Tab-separated table of C-alpha atoms in Angstrom:
chain	number	residue	atom	x	y	z
A	1267	MET	CA	-16.384	-17.373	6.322
A	1268	ILE	CA	-13.784	-14.757	7.275
A	1269	TRP	CA	-14.838	-11.480	8.907
A	1270	ASN	CA	-11.971	-9.010	8.576
A	1271	LEU	CA	-11.950	-5.916	10.785
A	1272	GLY	CA	-9.332	-4.095	8.784
A	1273	SER	CA	-7.881	-0.901	7.410
A	1274	ILE	CA	-8.472	0.466	3.916
A	1275	ASN	CA	-5.806	2.797	2.528
A	1276	ALA	CA	-4.738	4.557	-0.610
A	1277	ASP	CA	-1.134	3.421	-1.113
A	1278	ASN	CA	1.169	6.048	-2.618
A	1279	PHE	CA	4.390	4.435	-3.853
A	1280	TYR	CA	7.569	6.442	-4.417
A	1281	TYR	CA	10.369	4.470	-6.109
A	1282	LEU	CA	13.837	5.708	-5.113
A	1283	ARG	CA	17.489	4.756	-5.595
A	1284	HIS	CA	17.804	4.441	-1.806
A	1285	LEU	CA	15.650	5.119	1.241
A	1286	PRO	CA	15.975	8.684	2.569
A	1287	GLY	CA	17.949	9.366	5.717
A	1288	PRO	CA	17.140	12.028	8.346
A	1289	GLY	CA	16.889	15.455	6.727
A	1290	GLU	CA	17.480	14.058	3.233
A	1291	THR	CA	15.344	15.109	0.264
A	1292	LEU	CA	15.170	12.712	-2.687
A	1293	ALA	CA	13.492	12.891	-6.081
A	1294	ALA	CA	11.436	9.793	-6.824
A	1295	ASP	CA	12.141	7.972	-10.068
A	1296	ARG	CA	8.531	6.810	-10.351
A	1297	PHE	CA	5.134	7.179	-8.601
A	1298	GLN	CA	2.224	4.741	-8.406
A	1299	GLN	CA	-1.047	4.758	-6.427
A	1300	GLY	CA	-3.124	1.716	-5.522
A	1301	LEU	CA	-5.386	0.048	-2.986
A	1302	GLY	CA	-3.719	-0.909	0.286
A	1303	GLY	CA	-3.937	-1.027	4.041
A	1304	LYS	CA	-3.153	-4.236	5.907
A	1305	GLY	CA	-6.844	-4.987	6.256
A	1306	ALA	CA	-7.657	-4.503	2.582
A	1307	ASN	CA	-4.579	-6.481	1.565
A	1308	MET	CA	-5.581	-9.418	3.753
A	1309	SER	CA	-9.181	-9.328	2.545
A	1310	VAL	CA	-8.058	-9.418	-1.085
A	1311	ALA	CA	-5.533	-12.181	-0.379
A	1312	ALA	CA	-8.116	-14.341	1.396
A	1313	ALA	CA	-10.670	-13.749	-1.363
A	1314	ARG	CA	-8.106	-14.662	-4.024
A	1315	ALA	CA	-7.376	-17.808	-2.034
A	1316	ALA	CA	-11.016	-18.834	-2.609
A	1317	ALA	CA	-12.391	-17.845	0.816
A	1318	ARG	CA	-15.577	-15.875	1.385
A	1319	VAL	CA	-14.522	-12.615	3.047
A	1320	VAL	CA	-16.604	-9.834	4.613
A	1321	HIS	CA	-14.640	-6.649	5.259
A	1322	ILE	CA	-15.552	-4.531	8.298
A	1323	GLY	CA	-14.154	-1.011	8.051
A	1324	ALA	CA	-14.651	2.590	6.964
A	1325	VAL	CA	-13.627	5.050	4.260
A	1326	GLY	CA	-14.139	8.771	3.758
A	1327	ASP	CA	-16.089	10.470	0.996
A	1328	ASP	CA	-12.959	10.121	-1.128
A	1329	GLY	CA	-12.879	6.332	-0.729
A	1330	LYS	CA	-15.643	4.990	-2.968
A	1331	TRP	CA	-13.033	3.819	-5.482
A	1332	ALA	CA	-11.423	1.659	-2.787
A	1333	VAL	CA	-14.729	-0.021	-1.896
A	1334	ASP	CA	-15.431	-0.628	-5.576
A	1335	ARG	CA	-11.967	-2.157	-5.997
A	1336	LEU	CA	-12.478	-4.515	-3.043
A	1337	LEU	CA	-15.817	-5.604	-4.485
A	1338	GLU	CA	-14.166	-6.185	-7.850
A	1339	TYR	CA	-11.634	-8.473	-6.156
A	1340	GLY	CA	-14.369	-10.607	-4.598
A	1341	VAL	CA	-14.639	-9.078	-1.113
A	1342	ASP	CA	-18.077	-8.526	0.478
A	1343	THR	CA	-18.210	-4.766	1.193
A	1344	GLN	CA	-21.656	-4.355	2.775
A	1345	HIS	CA	-20.115	-3.611	6.197
A	1346	ILE	CA	-17.770	-0.846	5.029
A	1347	ALA	CA	-19.152	2.456	6.403
A	1348	ARG	CA	-18.724	6.031	5.167
A	1349	ALA	CA	-16.997	8.322	7.702
A	1350	ASP	CA	-16.656	12.115	7.948
A	1351	VAL	CA	-12.851	12.022	7.692
A	1352	ALA	CA	-10.459	11.289	4.857
A	1353	THR	CA	-9.778	7.727	3.784
A	1354	GLY	CA	-6.596	6.357	5.350
A	1355	HIS	CA	-3.480	6.425	3.236
A	1356	ALA	CA	0.148	5.336	3.242
A	1357	ASN	CA	3.202	6.951	1.663
A	1358	ILE	CA	5.576	4.106	0.780
A	1359	ASN	CA	9.215	4.581	-0.209
A	1360	VAL	CA	10.714	1.624	-2.098
A	1361	ASP	CA	14.443	1.411	-2.869
A	1362	ALA	CA	16.267	-0.356	-5.697
A	1363	ASP	CA	16.647	-3.533	-3.599
A	1364	GLY	CA	12.929	-3.778	-2.822
A	1365	GLU	CA	13.183	-2.610	0.792
A	1366	ASN	CA	10.710	-0.015	1.997
A	1367	ASN	CA	9.652	2.375	4.720
A	1368	ILE	CA	6.097	3.591	5.241
A	1369	VAL	CA	4.281	6.601	6.755
A	1370	LEU	CA	0.629	5.948	7.644
A	1371	TYR	CA	-2.358	8.261	8.137
A	1372	ALA	CA	-5.198	6.404	9.853
A	1373	GLY	CA	-8.102	8.623	8.773
A	1374	ALA	CA	-11.402	6.719	8.500
A	1375	ASN	CA	-9.762	3.544	9.803
A	1376	HIS	CA	-10.088	5.013	13.290
A	1377	ALA	CA	-13.739	5.944	12.786
A	1378	VAL	CA	-15.035	2.367	13.082
A	1379	THR	CA	-17.583	2.104	15.901
A	1380	GLU	CA	-18.594	-0.786	18.142
A	1381	ARG	CA	-22.065	-0.539	16.625
A	1382	MET	CA	-20.619	-1.180	13.146
A	1383	ILE	CA	-18.617	-4.144	14.409
A	1384	GLY	CA	-21.539	-5.596	16.345
A	1385	ALA	CA	-23.897	-5.288	13.378
A	1386	ALA	CA	-21.475	-7.219	11.184
A	1387	LEU	CA	-20.591	-9.971	13.647
A	1388	ALA	CA	-24.279	-10.518	14.441
A	1389	GLU	CA	-24.427	-12.177	11.014
A	1390	ALA	CA	-21.495	-14.513	11.722
A	1391	THR	CA	-21.749	-18.241	12.363
A	1392	PRO	CA	-19.857	-20.189	15.050
A	1393	GLY	CA	-16.658	-21.537	13.506
A	1394	ASP	CA	-16.173	-18.497	11.246
A	1395	PHE	CA	-12.921	-16.530	11.527
A	1396	LEU	CA	-12.457	-12.985	12.786
A	1397	LEU	CA	-9.243	-11.520	11.367
A	1398	MET	CA	-7.782	-8.260	12.738
A	1399	GLN	CA	-4.688	-6.066	12.484
A	1400	ASN	CA	-3.603	-2.997	14.464
A	1401	GLU	CA	-4.676	-0.346	11.946
A	1402	THR	CA	-8.269	0.188	13.139
A	1403	ASN	CA	-9.929	0.847	16.456
A	1404	GLY	CA	-12.430	-1.517	18.078
A	1405	GLN	CA	-10.138	-4.552	18.220
A	1406	ALA	CA	-10.752	-5.461	21.861
A	1407	TYR	CA	-14.524	-5.204	21.462
A	1408	ALA	CA	-14.427	-7.235	18.247
A	1409	ALA	CA	-12.249	-9.972	19.750
A	1410	GLN	CA	-14.415	-10.337	22.840
A	1411	THR	CA	-17.628	-10.327	20.797
A	1412	ALA	CA	-16.244	-12.863	18.324
A	1413	ARG	CA	-15.123	-15.216	21.074
A	1414	THR	CA	-18.571	-14.976	22.709
A	1415	LEU	CA	-20.183	-15.871	19.385
A	1416	GLY	CA	-17.924	-18.889	18.839
A	1417	LEU	CA	-15.676	-17.446	16.141
A	1418	ARG	CA	-11.976	-18.273	15.807
A	1419	VAL	CA	-9.901	-15.110	16.290
A	1420	VAL	CA	-6.730	-14.350	14.315
A	1421	TYR	CA	-4.650	-11.305	15.209
A	1422	ALA	CA	-1.862	-10.021	12.945
A	1423	ALA	CA	0.129	-7.887	15.381
A	1424	ALA	CA	1.162	-5.089	13.018
A	1425	PRO	CA	1.886	-2.247	13.262
A	1426	PHE	CA	3.171	-3.623	16.554
A	1427	SER	CA	1.920	-2.335	19.892
A	1428	ALA	CA	2.462	-4.378	23.040
A	1429	GLU	CA	-0.551	-2.715	24.620
A	1430	ALA	CA	-2.782	-3.593	21.660
A	1431	VAL	CA	-1.679	-7.234	21.754
A	1432	GLN	CA	-2.269	-7.526	25.489
A	1433	GLU	CA	-5.795	-6.083	25.138
A	1434	VAL	CA	-6.864	-8.939	22.849
A	1435	ILE	CA	-4.529	-11.837	23.559
A	1436	THR	CA	-6.840	-13.773	25.896
A	1437	HIS	CA	-9.390	-13.962	23.056
A	1438	VAL	CA	-6.930	-14.867	20.270
A	1439	ASP	CA	-6.638	-18.377	18.788
A	1440	LEU	CA	-3.892	-17.600	16.254
A	1441	LEU	CA	-1.303	-14.827	16.575
A	1442	VAL	CA	0.715	-13.854	13.475
A	1443	LEU	CA	3.766	-11.606	13.768
A	1444	ASN	CA	7.189	-11.135	12.260
A	1445	GLU	CA	10.544	-11.813	13.905
A	1446	VAL	CA	11.029	-8.243	15.148
A	1447	GLU	CA	7.495	-8.074	16.536
A	1448	ALA	CA	7.959	-11.425	18.274
A	1449	ALA	CA	11.077	-10.116	20.011
A	1450	GLN	CA	9.251	-6.921	21.010
A	1451	LEU	CA	6.352	-8.916	22.431
A	1452	GLN	CA	8.667	-11.123	24.486
A	1453	ALA	CA	10.551	-8.078	25.772
A	1454	SER	CA	7.392	-6.177	26.717
A	1455	THR	CA	5.698	-9.111	28.457
A	1456	GLY	CA	8.753	-10.865	29.842
A	1457	THR	CA	7.127	-14.071	28.603
A	1458	GLU	CA	8.331	-16.641	26.088
A	1459	LEU	CA	6.001	-17.154	23.120
A	1460	SER	CA	5.465	-20.747	24.206
A	1461	ALA	CA	4.002	-19.496	27.492
A	1462	LEU	CA	1.467	-17.075	26.001
A	1463	PRO	CA	-2.253	-17.933	26.311
A	1464	VAL	CA	-2.626	-18.495	22.541
A	1465	ASP	CA	-3.142	-21.885	20.881
A	1466	ASP	CA	-1.014	-21.139	17.812
A	1467	ILE	CA	1.611	-18.529	16.939
A	1468	VAL	CA	3.159	-18.043	13.507
A	1469	ILE	CA	6.348	-15.974	13.197
A	1470	THR	CA	7.253	-14.862	9.685
A	1471	LEU	CA	11.016	-14.739	9.010
A	1472	GLY	CA	11.217	-13.002	5.637
A	1473	GLY	CA	13.575	-14.863	3.343
A	1474	ASP	CA	14.011	-17.578	5.978
A	1475	GLY	CA	10.364	-18.705	5.842
A	1476	CYS	CA	8.357	-18.965	9.040
A	1477	LYS	CA	8.066	-20.746	12.372
A	1478	TRP	CA	4.933	-22.255	13.892
A	1479	VAL	CA	4.683	-22.432	17.683
A	1480	SER	CA	1.766	-24.605	18.755
A	1481	ASN	CA	1.146	-23.984	22.438
A	1482	LYS	CA	-1.847	-26.300	22.208
A	1483	ALA	CA	0.185	-29.244	20.868
A	1484	LYS	CA	3.404	-28.173	22.642
A	1485	THR	CA	5.431	-28.291	19.425
A	1486	GLU	CA	7.513	-25.942	17.278
A	1487	GLU	CA	8.199	-26.369	13.570
A	1488	SER	CA	10.096	-24.276	11.010
A	1489	PHE	CA	9.288	-23.971	7.312
A	1490	PRO	CA	11.748	-22.653	4.675
A	1491	SER	CA	10.823	-20.001	2.144
A	1492	PHE	CA	10.607	-20.612	-1.590
A	1493	PRO	CA	13.482	-19.217	-3.715
A	1494	VAL	CA	12.447	-16.104	-5.638
A	1495	GLU	CA	13.909	-12.815	-6.838
A	1496	VAL	CA	12.765	-10.009	-4.515
A	1497	VAL	CA	11.340	-6.955	-6.274
A	1498	ASP	CA	9.196	-5.362	-3.543
A	1499	THR	CA	8.440	-6.725	-0.051
A	1500	THR	CA	5.416	-4.453	0.481
A	1501	GLY	CA	2.261	-6.458	1.188
A	1502	ALA	CA	4.015	-9.831	1.265
A	1503	GLY	CA	3.264	-10.384	4.948
A	1504	ASP	CA	-0.373	-9.431	4.447
A	1505	THR	CA	-0.617	-11.816	1.500
A	1506	PHE	CA	0.875	-14.578	3.655
A	1507	THR	CA	-1.646	-13.966	6.455
A	1508	GLY	CA	-4.652	-13.735	4.148
A	1509	TYR	CA	-3.755	-16.998	2.444
A	1510	LEU	CA	-3.011	-18.667	5.786
A	1511	VAL	CA	-6.424	-17.823	7.238
A	1512	ALA	CA	-8.151	-18.732	3.980
A	1513	GLY	CA	-6.486	-22.143	4.046
A	1514	LEU	CA	-7.528	-22.747	7.644
A	1515	ASP	CA	-11.070	-21.571	6.842
A	1516	ARG	CA	-11.171	-24.142	4.018
A	1517	GLY	CA	-10.308	-26.851	6.521
A	1518	PHE	CA	-6.586	-27.229	5.852
A	1519	GLU	CA	-4.309	-28.475	8.610
A	1520	MET	CA	-1.809	-25.815	9.753
A	1521	VAL	CA	1.127	-27.331	7.847
A	1522	LYS	CA	-0.766	-27.303	4.541
A	1523	ALA	CA	-2.109	-23.784	5.165
A	1524	LEU	CA	1.413	-22.523	5.926
A	1525	ASP	CA	2.771	-24.074	2.726
A	1526	LEU	CA	0.072	-22.302	0.716
A	1527	ALA	CA	0.756	-19.009	2.501
A	1528	LEU	CA	4.512	-19.234	1.931
A	1529	ARG	CA	3.965	-19.868	-1.770
A	1530	ALA	CA	1.647	-16.857	-2.061
A	1531	GLY	CA	4.060	-14.613	-0.160
A	1532	ALA	CA	6.939	-15.734	-2.367
A	1533	LEU	CA	5.037	-14.766	-5.510
A	1534	MET	CA	4.076	-11.431	-3.970
A	1535	VAL	CA	7.665	-10.239	-3.384
A	1536	GLY	CA	8.253	-10.546	-7.132
A	1537	ARG	CA	5.633	-7.879	-7.870
A	1538	HIS	CA	5.397	-4.097	-7.457
A	1539	GLY	CA	2.315	-2.957	-5.515
A	1540	THR	CA	-0.026	-4.180	-2.811
A	1541	ALA	CA	-3.673	-5.279	-2.999
A	1542	ASP	CA	-3.912	-4.774	-6.749
A	1543	VAL	CA	-1.189	-7.343	-7.518
A	1544	ILE	CA	-1.829	-10.062	-4.906
A	1545	PRO	CA	-1.650	-13.411	-6.724
A	1546	ASP	CA	-4.766	-15.524	-7.127
A	1547	LEU	CA	-5.031	-19.164	-6.135
A	1548	LYS	CA	-4.392	-20.504	-9.652
A	1549	ASP	CA	-1.159	-18.470	-9.884
A	1550	VAL	CA	-0.005	-19.905	-6.567
A	1551	GLN	CA	-0.923	-23.504	-7.356
A	1552	ASP	CA	0.519	-23.439	-10.884
A	1553	HIS	CA	3.846	-21.758	-10.115
A	1554	ASP	CA	6.931	-23.962	-10.231
A	1555	PHE	CA	9.429	-22.815	-7.575
A	1556	SER	CA	12.089	-25.364	-8.537
């Protein structure tokens, strides 16, 4: 089982000819709202990859629709609390080439308490996964508790904060980050990735695929991406991570789990949206990338 301490957002998409510069005002060509947040995206991705996922998080009084949507997509929502602040949301600008920039409001995502986390993880079984990102509070407590209980801890280091990574890194089994975040982590710690106290590190490289650094096995291996037409990169990294953890939870070796995750991420960049359009396992398995 996967226990995901993660954010839940309303994603507001604004489709533009180009991304706005400083002081620039642009009229959007189109607007769309959907379920998002890195946590929600990863929960949906893992559930669609045939894993059993329990989401740990919070929404405001305005967030019942988001909880209902997660439940509809196969995510266990019994550990999503109601907070006295607005549900988190993201304003996402997407240009004609599929690139984006994002403004986040944390809202209820920062109202998660240690009591909520402890109550959820008390139901976990040794060997389960704890998945986290840097869009909620309580990460250090969750990581330490999970490690004590015998869970395997996965940390997706986004949005990147060197301090947040260093608070949890001694409890992390698998660290997932993109190329920019990897460089930031090395710069902030002065330590090569191969010297970090983490068994496995996966660096996503966008259109160049990903790299796996196994500090446990003392090996590095690169994997190419699958050729696709990019429509929107939003949520592709979250889809990759959700599928990766789901594959590992199903007992896949890392290489097989990475192949599955790369396929899912490749399908995702061909779609507009986030959690609502994450591909399911049949889509991923049936798609011919040749």
